[in-house]
Coordinates of N, CA and C in Angstrom, one line a residue:
M1 N 148.2 134.2 115.3 CA 147.9 135.1 114.2 C 149.0 136.1 114.7
T2 N 149.6 137.2 113.8 CA 150.6 137.5 113.8 C 150.7 138.7 114.3
G3 N 150.8 140.0 114.2 CA 150.4 140.9 114.8 C 149.6 141.7 113.5
R4 N 150.9 141.6 112.4 CA 150.0 141.7 111.3 C 149.1 141.5 110.3
R5 N 148.9 140.2 110.1 CA 148.0 139.2 109.6 C 146.8 139.5 110.9
Q6 N 146.5 140.2 112.3 CA 145.4 140.1 113.1 C 145.4 141.2 112.8
R7 N 146.1 142.9 112.2 CA 145.6 143.8 112.5 C 144.5 143.7 111.0
M8 N 145.4 143.5 110.0 CA 144.8 143.0 108.4 C 143.7 142.3 108.3
A9 N 143.1 141.3 109.7 CA 141.9 140.4 109.6 C 141.0 141.5 110.2
V10 N 141.5 142.3 110.9 CA 140.2 143.4 112.1 C 140.1 144.2 110.7
A11 N 141.0 145.0 110.6 CA 139.9 145.8 109.2 C 139.4 145.9 108.1
G12 N 139.9 144.2 107.7 CA 139.1 143.4 106.4 C 137.8 143.9 107.2
G13 N 137.6 142.7 108.4 CA 136.6 143.0 109.0 C 135.6 144.5 109.1
L14 N 135.9 145.3 109.5 CA 135.9 146.5 109.7 C 134.8 147.2 108.4
L15 N 136.2 146.8 107.6 CA 136.0 147.5 105.9 C 134.9 146.7 105.3
T16 N 134.5 145.4 105.2 CA 133.4 144.9 104.6 C 131.8 145.0 105.8
S17 N 132.4 145.1 107.2 CA 131.3 145.6 107.6 C 130.3 146.8 107.0
A18 N 131.4 147.5 107.2 CA 130.5 149.3 106.7 C 130.6 149.2 105.5
M19 N 131.2 148.3 104.7 CA 130.3 148.3 102.8 C 129.4 147.7 103.0
I20 N 128.9 146.7 103.5 CA 127.5 146.2 104.1 C 126.5 147.3 104.2
G21 N 127.0 148.3 105.5 CA 125.9 148.9 105.9 C 126.0 149.6 105.5
G22 N 126.8 150.2 104.5 CA 126.3 151.4 104.0 C 126.1 151.0 102.0
S23 N 125.7 149.7 101.9 CA 125.4 149.4 101.3 C 123.6 149.1 101.1
V24 N 123.1 149.2 102.3 CA 121.6 149.1 102.4 C 121.1 150.1 101.8
P25 N 121.1 151.3 102.1 CA 120.0 152.5 101.6 C 120.2 152.5 99.9
V26 N 121.4 152.5 99.7 CA 121.8 152.6 98.4 C 121.1 151.1 97.4
S27 N 120.7 150.1 98.1 CA 120.3 149.5 97.3 C 118.8 149.6 97.0
G28 N 118.1 150.5 97.9 CA 116.5 151.0 97.6 C 116.6 151.5 96.2
L29 N 117.8 151.5 95.9 CA 117.1 152.4 94.0 C 117.5 151.0 93.4
L30 N 117.7 150.4 93.3 CA 118.0 148.8 93.0 C 116.6 147.9 92.9
V31 N 115.6 148.6 92.7 CA 114.7 147.8 93.1 C 114.3 147.5 90.9
D32 N 114.3 147.9 90.7 CA 114.0 147.4 89.1 C 115.3 146.9 88.8
Y33 N 116.0 146.7 89.0 CA 117.7 146.3 89.1 C 117.6 145.2 88.4
P34 N 117.9 144.4 86.9 CA 118.0 142.9 86.5 C 119.2 141.8 87.3
L35 N 118.6 141.1 88.1 CA 119.2 141.1 89.6 C 120.0 139.7 89.1
L36 N 120.1 139.0 88.9 CA 120.9 137.7 88.5 C 121.5 138.6 87.3
T37 N 121.4 138.7 86.3 CA 122.9 140.2 85.6 C 122.9 140.4 86.1
G38 N 122.9 141.7 87.0 CA 123.5 142.5 87.5 C 124.6 142.1 88.5
Q39 N 124.4 141.0 89.3 CA 124.7 139.9 90.0 C 125.7 139.0 89.0
S40 N 125.8 138.9 88.5 CA 126.7 138.3 87.2 C 128.0 139.0 87.0
A41 N 127.6 140.1 86.5 CA 128.0 141.0 85.7 C 129.4 141.2 87.0
R42 N 128.7 141.9 88.5 CA 129.3 142.1 89.9 C 130.6 141.1 90.0
Y43 N 130.1 139.7 90.2 CA 131.0 139.0 90.8 C 132.3 138.6 89.5
G44 N 131.6 138.4 88.5 CA 132.1 138.4 87.5 C 133.4 139.4 87.6
L45 N 133.4 140.9 87.8 CA 134.1 141.7 88.0 C 135.1 141.8 89.0
G46 N 134.7 141.3 90.1 CA 135.4 140.6 91.3 C 136.5 139.7 90.9
A47 N 135.8 138.2 89.9 CA 136.4 137.3 89.6 C 137.9 138.0 89.2
V48 N 137.9 138.3 88.4 CA 138.9 139.3 87.4 C 139.9 140.4 88.0
L49 N 139.2 140.9 88.9 CA 139.9 141.7 90.2 C 141.0 141.0 91.0
L50 N 140.3 139.9 91.5 CA 140.7 139.2 92.5 C 142.0 139.0 91.9
A51 N 141.7 137.9 90.2 CA 143.4 137.5 89.8 C 144.4 138.4 89.2
L52 N 143.7 139.6 88.6 CA 144.7 140.7 88.1 C 145.5 140.8 89.2
W53 N 144.8 141.0 90.6 CA 145.7 141.2 91.7 C 146.7 139.8 92.5
A54 N 145.8 139.0 92.3 CA 147.0 137.9 92.3 C 148.2 137.5 91.4
L55 N 148.2 137.7 90.2 CA 148.8 138.0 89.2 C 149.9 138.8 89.7
T56 N 149.8 140.1 90.0 CA 150.4 141.1 90.0 C 151.3 140.6 91.2
T57 N 150.9 140.7 92.3 CA 151.4 140.0 93.3 C 151.8 138.7 93.6
K58 N 151.5 137.9 92.8 CA 151.9 137.3 93.0 C 151.8 136.1 93.5
A59 N 150.7 136.5 94.8 CA 150.3 135.5 95.7 C 149.0 134.4 95.1
K60 N 149.7 133.2 96.1 CA 149.4 131.8 95.7 C 147.5 132.1 96.0
I61 N 146.8 131.6 95.0 CA 145.2 130.6 95.6 C 145.2 130.0 95.4
V62 N 144.6 128.9 96.8 CA 144.6 127.9 97.0 C 144.0 127.7 96.2
R63 N 143.1 126.3 95.6 CA 142.1 125.7 95.0 C 141.1 124.8 95.9
P64 N 140.1 125.2 95.8 CA 139.4 124.6 96.6 C 139.5 123.2 96.6
K65 N 138.6 122.3 96.7 CA 138.7 121.2 96.6 C 137.7 120.8 96.7
A66 N 137.0 119.8 96.6 CA 135.6 118.9 95.4 C 134.6 118.5 96.7
Q67 N 135.7 118.6 98.0 CA 134.8 118.6 99.4 C 133.8 120.1 99.7
D68 N 134.6 121.0 99.4 CA 134.4 122.4 99.6 C 132.9 122.6 98.3
L69 N 132.6 121.9 97.4 CA 131.6 122.4 96.6 C 129.8 122.8 96.7
P70 N 130.1 121.7 98.0 CA 128.2 121.9 99.0 C 128.4 123.4 99.4
A71 N 129.3 123.6 99.9 CA 129.7 124.8 100.7 C 130.3 126.4 100.0
L72 N 130.7 125.7 99.0 CA 130.2 126.9 97.9 C 129.2 127.9 97.8
V73 N 128.6 126.0 96.7 CA 127.2 126.5 95.8 C 126.2 127.3 97.2
A74 N 126.4 126.7 98.3 CA 125.6 127.6 99.5 C 125.8 128.9 99.7
I75 N 127.4 129.1 99.9 CA 127.7 130.7 99.9 C 127.4 131.1 99.0
V76 N 127.2 130.8 97.7 CA 126.2 131.8 95.8 C 125.0 132.0 96.2
A77 N 124.8 130.7 96.8 CA 122.6 130.5 96.9 C 122.6 131.8 97.6
V78 N 123.0 131.7 99.5 CA 122.2 132.5 100.2 C 123.4 133.2 100.7
G79 N 124.4 133.5 100.8 CA 125.1 134.9 100.7 C 125.3 135.6 99.9
M80 N 125.5 135.5 98.3 CA 125.5 136.3 97.1 C 123.7 136.2 96.7
L81 N 123.0 135.5 96.2 CA 121.8 136.0 95.3 C 121.1 136.2 96.6
G82 N 120.8 134.9 97.2 CA 119.4 135.7 98.8 C 119.6 136.7 98.8
F83 N 120.3 137.0 99.6 CA 121.0 138.7 100.6 C 120.9 139.7 99.8
N84 N 121.5 139.2 98.7 CA 120.8 140.6 97.5 C 119.2 141.0 97.3
A85 N 119.0 139.6 96.8 CA 117.7 139.6 96.2 C 116.5 139.8 97.3
F86 N 117.1 139.3 98.7 CA 115.9 139.6 99.8 C 116.5 140.9 99.9
M87 N 117.3 142.3 100.0 CA 117.2 143.0 100.4 C 117.0 144.3 99.5
I88 N 117.4 143.3 98.4 CA 116.2 144.9 97.4 C 114.7 144.6 97.7
A89 N 114.7 143.5 97.7 CA 112.6 143.1 97.9 C 112.3 143.6 99.2
A90 N 113.4 143.3 100.0 CA 112.6 143.8 101.3 C 112.1 145.4 101.0
Q91 N 113.2 146.2 100.9 CA 113.5 147.5 100.0 C 112.1 148.2 99.7
R92 N 110.9 147.2 99.3 CA 110.7 147.4 98.4 C 109.4 148.0 99.5
F93 N 108.9 147.5 100.5 CA 108.0 147.3 101.9 C 108.6 147.6 102.9
A94 N 109.9 147.9 102.9 CA 110.7 148.6 104.5 C 111.0 150.1 104.1
E95 N 111.4 150.7 105.3 CA 112.2 152.0 104.7 C 113.9 150.9 105.2
P96 N 114.5 151.5 104.4 CA 116.0 151.6 104.4 C 117.0 151.0 106.0
G97 N 115.9 152.0 107.3 CA 116.5 151.9 107.9 C 116.0 150.4 108.9
L98 N 114.7 150.3 108.5 CA 114.7 149.1 109.2 C 115.5 148.1 108.8
V99 N 115.8 147.9 107.4 CA 116.2 146.6 107.1 C 118.0 146.9 107.4
A100 N 118.2 148.3 108.1 CA 119.6 147.8 108.5 C 119.8 147.6 109.6
A101 N 118.6 147.7 110.5 CA 118.8 147.6 112.0 C 118.4 145.8 112.0
V102 N 117.6 145.5 111.3 CA 117.0 143.7 111.5 C 119.0 143.6 110.5
L103 N 119.1 143.9 109.7 CA 120.6 142.7 108.9 C 121.5 143.2 110.2
G104 N 121.4 144.2 110.8 CA 122.4 144.7 112.2 C 122.3 143.4 112.9
G105 N 121.7 142.4 113.2 CA 121.1 141.6 114.0 C 121.9 140.8 114.0
S106 N 122.9 140.6 112.8 CA 123.7 139.3 112.2 C 124.5 139.0 113.4
P107 N 125.1 140.0 114.0 CA 126.1 139.6 114.2 C 126.1 139.1 115.7
L108 N 125.0 139.0 116.3 CA 123.8 138.1 117.8 C 124.0 136.6 117.5
V109 N 123.5 136.7 115.9 CA 123.0 135.0 115.4 C 124.3 134.7 115.0
L110 N 125.5 135.1 114.7 CA 127.0 134.1 114.3 C 127.5 134.1 115.4
A111 N 126.7 135.1 116.6 CA 127.7 135.2 117.8 C 126.8 133.4 119.1
A112 N 125.8 133.5 118.3 CA 125.3 132.3 119.0 C 124.9 130.8 117.8
A113 N 125.0 130.9 116.7 CA 124.8 129.8 116.0 C 126.3 128.9 115.5
A114 N 127.2 130.1 115.9 CA 128.9 129.4 115.3 C 129.5 128.6 116.4
P115 N 129.6 129.1 118.0 CA 130.0 128.1 118.8 C 128.3 126.9 118.7
L116 N 127.3 126.5 118.4 CA 127.0 125.7 118.2 C 127.4 125.5 117.3
M117 N 127.3 125.7 116.1 CA 127.8 124.3 114.8 C 129.2 123.7 115.4
A118 N 129.9 124.5 115.9 CA 131.5 123.3 116.5 C 130.9 122.6 118.2
G119 N 129.7 122.8 118.3 CA 129.5 121.9 119.2 C 129.5 122.4 120.8
R120 N 129.7 123.5 120.7 CA 130.4 124.4 122.3 C 128.9 125.2 122.8
R121 N 129.2 125.3 123.6 CA 128.1 126.5 124.3 C 128.5 127.6 123.6
P122 N 127.6 129.2 123.2 CA 127.9 130.4 122.9 C 128.5 130.3 124.5
S123 N 129.1 131.7 124.3 CA 129.9 132.3 125.5 C 129.0 133.5 125.8
A124 N 129.2 134.1 127.1 CA 127.7 135.1 127.3 C 128.6 135.9 126.7
R125 N 130.0 136.4 126.9 CA 130.7 137.3 127.3 C 130.7 137.6 125.1
T126 N 130.2 136.5 124.8 CA 131.0 137.6 123.4 C 129.1 137.6 123.1
L127 N 128.6 137.1 123.5 CA 127.0 137.4 123.6 C 126.5 138.0 124.1
L128 N 126.6 138.8 124.7 CA 126.6 140.6 125.3 C 127.7 141.5 124.5
G129 N 128.6 141.0 124.2 CA 129.1 141.6 122.8 C 128.9 142.0 121.5
A130 N 128.1 140.8 121.1 CA 126.8 140.8 120.0 C 126.2 142.0 120.3
A131 N 125.5 141.5 121.4 CA 124.1 142.1 122.0 C 124.2 144.0 121.9
I132 N 125.9 144.2 122.2 CA 125.9 145.9 122.3 C 125.7 146.2 120.6
V133 N 126.5 145.9 120.1 CA 127.2 145.6 118.6 C 125.6 145.7 117.8
V134 N 124.7 144.7 118.2 CA 123.1 145.1 117.6 C 122.4 146.0 117.6
A135 N 122.7 146.6 119.7 CA 121.6 147.7 119.9 C 122.5 149.0 119.3
G136 N 124.2 149.1 118.5 CA 124.7 149.9 118.3 C 124.5 150.9 117.2
V137 N 123.7 148.7 116.1 CA 123.4 149.5 114.4 C 122.3 149.8 114.9
V138 N 120.6 149.7 115.9 CA 119.3 150.1 115.2 C 119.3 151.3 115.8
I139 N 120.3 152.0 117.5 CA 120.7 153.6 117.6 C 120.3 154.5 116.3
L140 N 121.9 153.4 115.7 CA 122.8 154.3 114.5 C 121.6 154.8 113.2
S141 N 120.8 153.4 112.7 CA 120.2 153.2 112.1 C 118.9 154.1 112.1
G142 N 118.5 154.1 113.1 CA 116.7 154.7 113.4 C 116.0 153.9 113.3
G143 N 115.6 152.4 112.5 CA 115.0 151.3 112.7 C 113.8 152.1 111.1
G144 N 112.4 152.6 111.4 CA 112.3 151.9 110.2 C 110.6 151.4 110.9
T145 N 109.8 152.1 109.2 CA 108.6 151.3 109.4 C 108.5 150.3 108.1
W146 N 107.6 149.5 108.2 CA 107.5 148.6 106.7 C 105.7 147.8 106.7
V147 N 105.7 147.4 104.9 CA 104.2 147.4 105.4 C 104.3 145.8 104.8
G148 N 103.3 145.1 104.9 CA 103.5 143.5 104.0 C 104.8 143.0 104.5
P149 N 105.2 142.2 103.5 CA 106.3 141.3 103.7 C 107.6 142.3 103.8
G150 N 107.2 143.4 104.7 CA 108.8 144.0 104.2 C 109.7 143.4 105.6
L151 N 109.1 143.5 107.3 CA 109.9 142.8 107.7 C 110.5 142.0 107.7
L152 N 109.7 141.2 107.3 CA 110.0 139.4 106.9 C 111.2 139.0 106.1
L153 N 110.9 139.6 104.5 CA 112.2 140.1 103.9 C 113.1 140.6 104.6
A154 N 113.9 141.2 105.2 CA 114.9 142.2 106.4 C 115.2 140.8 106.5
V155 N 114.3 140.0 107.8 CA 114.4 139.2 108.4 C 115.4 138.2 107.8
L156 N 114.5 137.4 106.4 CA 115.4 136.7 105.3 C 117.0 137.4 105.4
T157 N 116.8 138.9 104.6 CA 118.2 139.4 104.7 C 119.0 138.7 105.2
M158 N 118.8 139.6 106.8 CA 119.6 139.4 107.8 C 120.5 137.8 107.5
L159 N 119.4 136.6 108.2 CA 119.4 135.2 107.8 C 120.0 134.7 106.8
C160 N 119.6 135.6 105.7 CA 121.2 135.2 104.4 C 123.2 135.7 104.5
E161 N 122.8 136.7 105.6 CA 124.3 137.6 105.8 C 124.8 136.4 106.8
A162 N 124.3 136.0 107.7 CA 124.9 135.3 108.9 C 124.7 133.9 108.1
G163 N 124.1 133.3 106.9 CA 124.9 131.9 106.4 C 125.2 131.9 105.4
F164 N 125.6 133.3 104.8 CA 127.0 133.3 104.5 C 128.2 133.4 104.9
T165 N 128.3 133.7 105.2 CA 129.5 133.5 107.3 C 129.8 132.0 107.5
L166 N 128.0 132.0 108.1 CA 128.4 130.1 108.3 C 129.2 129.5 107.5
F167 N 128.2 129.5 106.2 CA 128.8 128.3 105.5 C 130.0 128.1 104.8
A168 N 131.2 129.1 105.2 CA 131.9 130.1 104.7 C 133.3 129.4 106.0
V169 N 132.5 129.3 107.2 CA 133.7 129.2 108.4 C 134.5 128.2 107.6
R170 N 134.2 126.8 107.3 CA 135.2 125.7 107.2 C 135.8 125.3 106.0
V171 N 135.2 126.5 104.6 CA 136.4 126.3 103.9 C 137.4 127.4 103.7
V172 N 137.3 128.7 104.3 CA 138.0 129.5 104.8 C 138.9 128.6 105.7
G173 N 138.2 128.3 106.5 CA 138.8 127.6 107.7 C 140.5 127.0 107.2
R174 N 140.4 125.8 105.7 CA 140.9 125.4 105.4 C 142.1 126.0 104.5
L175 N 141.6 127.2 104.1 CA 142.7 127.6 102.5 C 143.1 128.7 103.7
V176 N 143.0 129.3 104.6 CA 143.7 130.0 105.7 C 144.7 129.5 106.1
R177 N 144.5 128.1 106.8 CA 145.6 127.1 107.0 C 147.1 127.5 106.3
Q178 N 146.7 127.5 104.9 CA 147.3 127.5 103.7 C 147.4 129.4 103.6
P179 N 148.3 130.1 104.6 CA 148.4 132.0 104.0 C 147.7 132.3 102.5
P180 N 146.8 132.6 102.1 CA 146.4 133.0 101.4 C 146.9 134.6 100.1
F181 N 147.0 134.9 99.3 CA 147.0 136.2 99.2 C 148.1 136.7 99.6
G182 N 149.6 135.9 100.4 CA 150.4 136.2 100.6 C 150.4 137.1 101.9
L183 N 149.7 136.9 102.8 CA 149.5 137.2 104.2 C 150.5 136.5 105.4

């Protein structure tokens, strides 16, 4: 990976982490939000903006193959719908700080699960780094309290976040080999 592409990848990762972390407190305001209608509008707008961006920059968007369909369906079901539904539901029973703290555990899940999926042992160094990140998220979010299924819903939110990434690994890996979006 070139220096520019590496910087862009790190910047993108930081931006998405900040966006997801920042969305937790706001999502508590969406308890009465029409979930499927809202998600359809949100992702539809995202697709239109992506298409407009690709047209204006003349970026090449690689078309997914039929073999990508199961992973793409899983990404939508788990990462988009499941994540958002569980996060909103969790905040009916838990404070945003608790949901954010539990959601912050996803780097540790990814550090353990991704190598296992590739048939390798997780690296102690990577697990330690992920544990430090998780500790930082817990300290920054302050935790919080829950009643009833609040903790379970927060854990399901975190698992959906990790699942979104894990289901995307192969599809993104194939698409990145053919540099997307003019990078």
